[in-house]
């Protein structure tokens, strides 16, 4: 492939210099732009990239060189001719000039060699700068370049006035991790590249799409009048992702969640990106392929969650969380068969557990609960079960944490149960099953499948689940007395579990009728507020006192055993 011609800017008041330079360069090897003043040269450099700028020495001063470099730091300035002062060449070089060509000794080889050196250096700098400001995988601008363009857009917006301003879209791909983990990083990289092409094609002229990292992209919209206009672009972007991506012989489907942040008069680039990111999480919470516009309430919510995260972290580190114990009883006798350990704090469990999951605090939180559960199991000589999340199962240190808690407490492995929901295993079921099977076979700790009956694929791995019981979801148990469909589902689950050699625990027992119905259907174990609310460790220990004399029946309240 033929090399592109050099693009030269000659700054000289005398046309004889133009003829000299043009006559020494081989035809087709260079394109020479000629201006007669430094002022014109600055405008030319600002408008077009040149491989080298040849400046008549009579016009060259330190100020000239610095002005050209300020306009474009990549400019390669070459002095042409003999300056008036003895130290002028040295001063020009110190200011940034790369070469000096006296006219008296100038020939074709000398000129081409100097221009080639300057051109190679400029293009090398351009490549380095491009690589530093663009994503290697997709070729899109990276975070640094995106912020720079956003800053420029905000400055232009302030000069224009409040009628319109930039907006930032923050896009996160839905379910990309599933593709990446199941088909490999090579396929994932191809998918990201194709997504980048579609995003770029969906934008208006002058807008910018960048890759922030992973499967996150940002879009800079110039001169947006209102949220409706930005939403139209967001919907168009989401629509471009709707068609399948043909990659590696497969049709891959991916959608996105988009957050929108509109720039105010005093907007800061980093804050604008952060606000769009916050809005993206609101969109993702509403389902896939959604967009949401940032508002002040979202910011307050995020700040409150950050404060809660900090407080939760301190609570875990200082062991100030409370663990309660809800009894699990045998329906046939009312005897206590064990307890479920439930972590409690000053915030609703669902809320602080969600924060712990998002931040990774669920791992130290889970270890805290396991230590407390095994300590009480050893004291009471009773089985205690603990809930285990997907993040905990994926933690390489989870099995060791279980073993250490058993050793430290002196509890028997058979007195610890791990309650695992189907959703906790959904990310990587095979790895989760291996972890649970290892704990059962090597350590002696078995598991319960929690919240059974509400997932979409429980039957797919139920027969391989390394546990000895499943818990019927509380919503099914609560509704079984009024909804015939729920009753039949509960009945079928009990039969299925028994056929697989597993016991069944019915959650959500809120009335004597719930307990009686579960007993009649053959459900061995029950748990719920009709039997007992979650208890402090002291109250649970008291409950495990002398045997009560009530006659057993399916509706009899729980009876402690000694």
C-alpha positions as a printed Julia matrix, in Angstrom:
562×3 Matrix{Float64}:
   0.0     0.0    0.0
   1.4     3.41  -1.03
   2.24    5.78   1.79
  -0.04    8.82   2.06
   1.58   12.12   1.03
   3.07   14.41   3.65
   0.85   17.33   4.59
   3.08   20.37   5.07
   2.29   23.89   6.19
   4.76   26.48   4.93
   4.75   29.79   6.8
   6.73   32.29   4.71
   5.96   35.78   3.37
   8.05   35.27   0.22
   6.65   33.17  -2.65
  10.21   32.21  -3.52
  10.23   30.01  -0.43
   7.09   28.25  -1.65
   8.74   27.58  -5.0
  11.92   26.39  -3.27
  10.13   23.9   -1.01
   7.75   22.75  -3.71
  10.6    22.23  -6.19
  12.64   20.07  -3.83
   9.82   17.66  -2.99
   9.02   14.78  -5.31
   5.63   15.23  -7.03
   2.9    13.29  -5.24
   5.03   12.9   -2.11
   3.8    16.05  -0.37
   0.86   18.42  -0.24
   2.02   21.92   0.66
  -0.27   24.52   2.23
   1.19   28.03   2.11
   0.36   30.95   4.43
   2.25   34.21   4.78
   1.81   35.06   8.48
   1.96   33.46  11.88
  -1.65   34.45  12.5
  -2.75   32.54   9.4
  -0.59   29.62  10.47
  -2.37   29.38  13.83
  -5.72   29.28  12.08
  -4.49   26.61   9.65
  -3.09   24.43  12.45
  -6.36   24.71  14.34
  -8.34   23.69  11.26
  -6.25   20.84   9.88
  -3.6    18.4   11.13
  -0.22   18.84   9.38
   2.7    16.43   9.45
   5.14   19.34   9.75
   5.1    23.14   9.87
   8.0    24.87   8.11
   8.35   28.42   9.43
  10.53   31.06   7.84
  13.26   31.84  10.36
  12.58   35.54   9.95
   9.12   34.99  11.49
  10.29   32.53  14.14
  10.49   33.48  17.8
  10.0    31.54  21.0
   6.48   33.0   21.1
   5.74   31.79  17.56
   6.76   28.23  18.35
   4.88   28.16  21.66
   1.74   29.58  20.05
   1.73   26.88  17.39
   2.23   24.16  20.02
  -0.53   25.58  22.2
  -2.9    25.39  19.25
  -1.89   21.76  18.63
   0.67   20.13  20.97
   1.48   17.54  18.29
   2.73   20.2   15.84
   6.23   19.51  14.45
   7.85   22.93  13.91
  10.86   23.17  11.58
  12.8    26.42  11.13
  13.55   27.28   7.49
  16.42   29.69   6.74
  18.77   31.7    8.91
  17.4    33.59  11.92
  18.67   37.1   12.66
  19.98   36.45  16.19
  22.77   34.02  17.05
  20.78   32.41  19.84
  17.46   32.34  17.96
  17.8    28.72  16.8
  18.62   27.51  20.32
  15.69   29.49  21.76
  13.32   28.08  19.14
  14.44   24.52  19.88
  14.03   25.07  23.6
  10.52   26.32  22.88
   9.73   23.09  21.0
  11.02   23.3   17.41
  12.29   19.91  16.22
  14.73   20.92  13.45
  16.49   23.76  11.6
  17.1    23.78   7.82
  19.4    26.56   6.49
  18.36   27.54   2.96
  21.9    27.64   1.62
  22.51   23.92   2.18
  18.97   22.75   1.55
  18.5    19.95  -0.97
  15.8    17.39  -1.72
  17.25   14.65   0.47
  17.76   16.94   3.45
  14.25   18.36   3.2
  12.56   14.98   2.74
  14.57   13.44   5.59
  13.57   16.25   7.96
   9.94   16.11   6.89
   9.85   12.32   7.15
  11.27   12.42  10.68
   8.75   15.06  11.74
   5.9    13.16  10.07
   6.84    9.82  11.66
   7.08   11.47  15.06
   3.72   13.21  14.64
   1.98   10.03  13.54
   3.6     8.08  16.38
   2.31   10.67  18.83
  -1.12   10.49  17.18
  -1.19    6.69  17.56
  -0.17    6.88  21.2
  -2.72    9.58  21.88
  -5.43    7.63  20.06
  -4.63    4.49  22.02
  -4.63    6.45  25.27
  -8.06    7.93  24.53
  -9.84    5.03  22.84
 -11.01    1.6   23.91
  -8.82   -1.1   22.38
 -11.67   -3.59  21.87
 -14.36   -1.4   20.29
 -12.37    1.59  19.02
 -14.8     3.9   20.81
 -13.66    6.84  22.94
 -12.78    5.78  26.49
 -13.73    7.44  29.74
 -10.93   10.03  29.56
 -11.88   11.24  26.09
 -15.6    11.15  26.91
 -15.1    13.39  29.93
 -12.97   15.77  27.86
 -15.69   16.06  25.21
 -18.34   16.45  27.89
 -16.36   19.29  29.46
 -16.12   21.01  26.08
 -19.84   20.54  25.52
 -20.66   22.04  28.91
 -18.47   25.08  28.16
 -20.22   25.6   24.83
 -23.58   25.22  26.54
 -22.77   27.93  29.09
 -21.85   30.31  26.27
 -25.07   29.55  24.38
 -27.38   30.03  27.33
 -30.0    27.9   29.12
 -32.18   27.02  26.12
 -30.45   23.67  25.58
 -27.54   21.7   26.95
 -25.88   18.32  26.8
 -27.31   15.13  28.25
 -25.55   11.91  29.25
 -26.94    8.44  28.69
 -25.45    5.6   30.75
 -26.08    2.17  29.21
 -25.53   -1.17  30.92
 -26.2    -4.38  29.0
 -28.69   -6.76  30.59
 -27.57  -10.38  31.03
 -24.2    -9.79  29.33
 -22.44  -11.64  32.15
 -24.45  -14.77  31.32
 -23.17  -14.67  27.73
 -19.61  -13.99  28.84
 -19.56  -16.74  31.47
 -21.38  -19.39  29.43
 -19.84  -18.85  25.96
 -16.46  -17.4   26.9
 -14.73  -14.03  26.8
 -13.97  -14.24  23.1
 -17.66  -14.39  22.23
 -18.35  -11.73  24.83
 -15.75   -9.44  23.23
 -17.29   -9.98  19.78
 -20.69   -9.11  21.19
 -19.35   -5.89  22.74
 -17.77   -4.93  19.42
 -21.04   -5.46  17.56
 -22.99   -3.57  20.21
 -20.56   -0.64  19.82
 -21.18   -0.54  16.06
 -24.95   -0.45  16.54
 -24.77    2.22  19.21
 -22.59    4.43  17.03
 -24.99    4.02  14.09
 -28.0     4.93  16.24
 -26.71    8.36  17.29
 -27.21   11.79  15.8
 -24.3    13.51  14.0
 -22.09   15.21  16.58
 -23.06   12.93  19.46
 -20.47   10.67  21.11
 -20.67    7.1   22.34
 -17.9     5.77  24.61
 -17.11    2.54  26.37
 -16.58    3.06  30.08
 -15.44   -0.5   30.72
 -16.98   -3.96  30.88
 -20.46   -3.83  29.37
 -21.05   -0.17  30.25
 -21.33    2.55  27.62
 -22.03    6.27  27.8
 -23.54    8.59  25.21
 -23.05   12.37  25.03
 -25.99   14.12  23.42
 -25.26   17.67  22.28
 -27.87   20.42  22.59
 -30.78   18.53  24.14
 -33.84   20.64  24.85
 -35.57   18.46  27.42
 -35.92   14.97  28.88
 -38.38   13.96  26.17
 -35.79   14.56  23.45
 -33.18   12.54  25.32
 -35.71    9.76  25.91
 -36.38    9.51  22.18
 -32.67    8.86  21.58
 -32.6     6.34  24.46
 -35.53    4.45  22.96
 -33.82    4.42  19.56
 -30.65    3.04  21.15
 -32.59    0.3   22.93
 -34.42   -0.54  19.7
 -31.1    -1.1   17.9
 -30.24   -3.8   20.42
 -33.52   -5.66  19.99
 -32.47   -7.63  16.91
 -30.33  -10.71  17.58
 -26.56  -10.58  17.14
 -25.24  -13.39  14.89
 -21.97  -14.39  16.57
 -20.03  -17.66  16.52
 -22.84  -19.52  14.81
 -25.41  -18.4   17.36
 -28.06  -15.73  17.58
 -27.38  -13.84  20.78
 -30.01  -11.61  22.34
 -29.05   -8.73  24.59
 -30.94   -5.71  25.86
 -29.86   -2.68  27.82
 -30.86   -0.41  30.68
 -30.3     3.32  30.2
 -30.09    6.16  32.69
 -30.45    9.75  31.49
 -29.01   12.85  33.17
 -29.63   16.37  31.82
 -26.95   19.01  32.38
 -27.87   21.97  34.55
 -26.14   25.37  34.38
 -23.42   24.37  36.85
 -23.12   20.7   35.87
 -19.91   18.84  36.63
 -18.87   16.08  34.16
 -18.2    13.42  36.8
 -21.43   14.22  38.64
 -23.4    14.1   35.41
 -22.04   10.64  34.62
 -22.74    9.54  38.19
 -26.33   10.79  37.98
 -26.89    8.93  34.71
 -25.43    5.8   36.34
 -27.85    6.17  39.26
 -30.79    6.54  36.86
 -29.61    3.44  34.99
 -29.95    1.36  38.14
 -33.49    2.69  38.56
 -34.25    1.63  34.98
 -32.73   -1.82  35.56
 -34.89   -2.27  38.67
 -37.96   -1.77  36.48
 -37.02   -4.6   34.13
 -34.89   -5.07  31.03
 -34.8    -2.69  28.05
 -35.95    0.31  30.1
 -34.74    3.87  30.55
 -35.15    6.34  33.4
 -34.41   10.04  33.83
 -32.41   11.15  36.87
 -34.09   13.33  39.49
 -33.09   14.72  42.88
 -35.01   12.01  44.73
 -32.77    9.37  43.16
 -29.72   11.2   44.46
 -31.13   11.36  47.97
 -31.91    7.65  47.78
 -28.36    6.82  46.68
 -26.82    8.95  49.43
 -29.06    7.26  51.99
 -27.99    3.83  50.7
 -24.32    4.83  50.87
 -24.81    5.93  54.47
 -26.58    2.66  55.19
 -23.74    0.71  53.58
 -21.23    2.48  55.83
 -23.3     1.81  58.93
 -23.8    -1.84  57.94
 -20.07   -2.26  57.41
 -19.41   -0.86  60.9
 -22.11   -3.09  62.38
 -20.53   -6.2   60.83
 -17.04   -5.23  61.95
 -18.2    -4.53  65.51
 -20.47   -7.62  65.78
 -23.44   -5.45  66.73
 -25.94   -7.16  64.43
 -28.56   -9.33  66.09
 -29.26  -12.93  65.18
 -32.74  -14.27  66.02
 -33.82  -17.89  65.9
 -37.19  -19.05  64.58
 -38.2   -22.59  65.59
 -38.88  -25.31  63.04
 -41.27  -27.92  64.46
 -42.5   -31.38  63.58
 -46.13  -31.24  62.52
 -46.92  -34.65  64.0
 -45.69  -33.94  67.53
 -45.11  -30.21  67.94
 -41.51  -30.95  68.96
 -38.78  -28.51  67.99
 -36.67  -29.95  65.19
 -34.32  -27.01  64.9
 -34.1   -23.27  64.3
 -33.51  -20.95  61.42
 -30.98  -18.19  62.17
 -32.24  -14.8   60.96
 -30.06  -11.7   60.97
 -31.74   -8.51  62.15
 -30.67   -4.89  62.16
 -32.25   -1.46  62.49
 -33.34   -1.69  58.81
 -35.81   -4.04  57.14
 -34.05   -7.35  56.36
 -34.91   -7.24  52.66
 -33.35   -3.78  52.34
 -30.07   -4.33  54.16
 -29.58   -7.79  52.66
 -30.0    -6.23  49.19
 -27.32   -3.66  50.03
 -25.06   -6.38  51.39
 -25.51   -8.36  48.14
 -24.75   -5.34  45.93
 -21.63   -4.33  47.86
 -20.2    -7.77  48.64
 -20.76   -7.23  52.37
 -22.94  -10.34  52.25
 -19.76  -12.43  52.53
 -18.59  -11.1   55.93
 -22.23  -10.79  57.02
 -22.81  -14.45  56.18
 -19.7   -15.49  58.1
 -20.94  -13.6   61.14
 -24.31  -15.41  61.02
 -22.67  -18.81  60.49
 -20.39  -18.28  63.51
 -23.36  -17.32  65.69
 -25.48  -20.21  64.36
 -22.8   -22.83  65.03
 -22.12  -21.4   68.48
 -25.8   -21.77  69.43
 -26.07  -25.18  67.78
 -23.23  -26.39  70.0
 -24.76  -24.85  73.15
 -28.25  -26.22  72.54
 -27.33  -29.49  70.84
 -29.88  -28.52  68.2
 -29.81  -28.12  64.42
 -29.61  -24.5   63.22
 -30.02  -23.5   59.59
 -28.6   -20.39  57.91
 -29.48  -18.68  54.65
 -26.75  -18.67  52.01
 -26.67  -16.25  49.08
 -25.26  -16.64  45.59
 -22.37  -14.33  46.42
 -21.43  -16.55  49.36
 -21.58  -19.71  47.25
 -19.32  -18.04  44.67
 -16.82  -17.02  47.35
 -13.79  -19.31  47.21
 -13.37  -19.0   50.97
 -16.93  -20.07  51.81
 -16.25  -23.8   52.51
 -13.28  -22.92  54.71
 -15.38  -20.38  56.63
 -17.94  -23.12  57.36
 -15.24  -25.5   58.59
 -13.61  -22.85  60.78
 -16.96  -21.94  62.37
 -17.61  -25.61  63.2
 -14.15  -26.07  64.72
 -14.31  -22.85  66.76
 -17.79  -23.58  68.13
 -17.46  -27.32  68.6
 -20.78  -27.85  66.79
 -21.45  -31.09  64.97
 -21.59  -30.71  61.16
 -24.96  -32.47  61.23
 -26.35  -29.63  63.36
 -25.72  -26.99  60.68
 -27.97  -26.66  57.63
 -27.46  -24.33  54.68
 -30.66  -22.89  53.22
 -30.15  -22.07  49.56
 -32.73  -20.52  47.25
 -32.98  -21.41  43.59
 -32.15  -17.8   42.68
 -28.93  -18.05  44.7
 -27.89  -20.94  42.47
 -29.11  -19.48  39.19
 -25.91  -17.66  38.22
 -23.74  -20.8   38.08
 -25.81  -23.83  39.15
 -23.07  -26.35  38.44
 -20.51  -24.56  40.62
 -23.08  -24.1   43.4
 -24.0   -27.8   43.31
 -20.32  -28.75  43.47
 -19.75  -26.51  46.5
 -22.76  -27.91  48.36
 -21.85  -31.51  47.44
 -18.29  -30.94  48.69
 -19.56  -29.6   52.03
 -21.91  -32.56  52.39
 -19.39  -35.27  51.43
 -16.22  -33.87  52.97
 -17.51  -31.86  55.96
 -20.9   -33.41  56.68
 -22.98  -30.22  56.32
 -26.16  -30.68  54.27
 -28.52  -28.19  52.67
 -32.18  -27.29  52.33
 -33.62  -25.91  49.09
 -35.4   -22.75  50.21
 -38.47  -20.97  48.75
 -39.3   -23.95  46.55
 -42.26  -23.61  44.22
 -41.72  -20.07  42.95
 -38.71  -20.56  40.65
 -38.91  -21.32  36.96
 -36.42  -24.19  36.78
 -36.29  -25.88  40.18
 -37.07  -29.3   38.71
 -34.04  -29.03  36.43
 -31.59  -29.68  39.25
 -33.79  -30.83  42.14
 -32.85  -34.49  41.68
 -29.16  -33.52  41.91
 -29.52  -31.15  44.84
 -27.16  -32.36  47.63
 -29.63  -31.78  50.46
 -32.14  -33.61  52.59
 -35.11  -31.22  52.65
 -36.88  -28.52  50.72
 -38.9   -25.59  52.06
 -42.18  -24.71  50.41
 -42.36  -20.99  49.71
 -44.42  -19.17  52.33
 -46.69  -17.56  49.72
 -47.96  -20.99  48.64
 -48.56  -22.09  52.22
 -50.4   -18.87  53.11
 -52.66  -19.13  50.05
 -53.31  -22.88  50.19
 -56.42  -22.49  52.35
 -58.12  -20.05  49.96
 -56.63  -20.92  46.58
 -57.22  -24.48  45.28
 -54.33  -24.09  42.85
 -51.87  -23.29  45.62
 -53.17  -26.22  47.64
 -52.57  -28.62  44.73
 -49.07  -27.22  44.19
 -48.21  -27.73  47.87
 -49.58  -31.27  47.69
 -47.55  -32.02  44.55
 -44.34  -30.59  46.06
 -44.7   -32.77  49.15
 -45.22  -35.85  47.0
 -42.28  -34.99  44.76
 -39.95  -34.44  47.73
 -40.93  -37.72  49.33
 -40.31  -39.57  46.05
 -36.8   -38.12  46.09
 -36.25  -39.12  49.71
 -36.42  -35.58  51.07
 -38.32  -34.07  53.98
 -40.51  -31.0   53.53
 -40.68  -27.79  55.59
 -43.73  -25.59  55.17
 -42.99  -21.89  55.73
 -45.6   -19.23  56.4
 -47.66  -21.16  58.95
 -49.8   -18.34  60.33
 -52.84  -20.25  61.56
 -53.72  -23.59  63.15
 -55.46  -24.49  59.89
 -52.23  -24.05  57.96
 -50.46  -26.39  60.36
 -53.23  -28.97  60.27
 -53.43  -28.95  56.47
 -49.68  -29.42  56.1
 -49.77  -32.31  58.58
 -52.6   -34.03  56.72
 -50.67  -33.71  53.44
 -47.65  -35.42  55.01
 -45.44  -32.35  55.42
 -43.06  -33.28  58.25
 -41.89  -29.84  59.37
 -43.39  -26.37  59.72
 -42.29  -22.83  60.47
 -44.22  -19.62  60.94
 -45.6   -17.01  63.31
 -48.44  -19.27  64.46
 -45.78  -21.5   65.97
 -43.35  -18.81  67.08
 -41.93  -15.49  66.03
 -38.14  -15.31  65.69
 -36.62  -15.39  69.18
 -33.53  -14.01  70.81
 -30.91  -16.61  71.7
 -31.91  -16.3   75.36
 -35.61  -16.86  74.59
 -34.79  -19.81  72.34
 -32.67  -21.38  75.09
 -35.52  -20.9   77.55
 -37.9   -22.58  75.11
 -35.62  -25.59  75.05
 -36.27  -26.11  78.77
 -38.43  -28.79  80.45
 -40.77  -30.79  78.22
 -44.35  -29.52  78.1
 -47.21  -31.97  78.68
 -49.59  -30.97  75.87
 -50.95  -33.85  73.84
 -49.53  -33.86  70.33
 -51.86  -33.14  67.42
 -51.43  -31.49  64.01
 -52.76  -28.21  65.45
 -50.85  -28.31  68.75
 -48.49  -25.35  69.3
 -44.8   -26.21  69.4
 -43.41  -28.2   72.3
 -39.76  -27.95  73.29
 -37.83  -31.14  73.85
 -35.02  -31.81  76.29
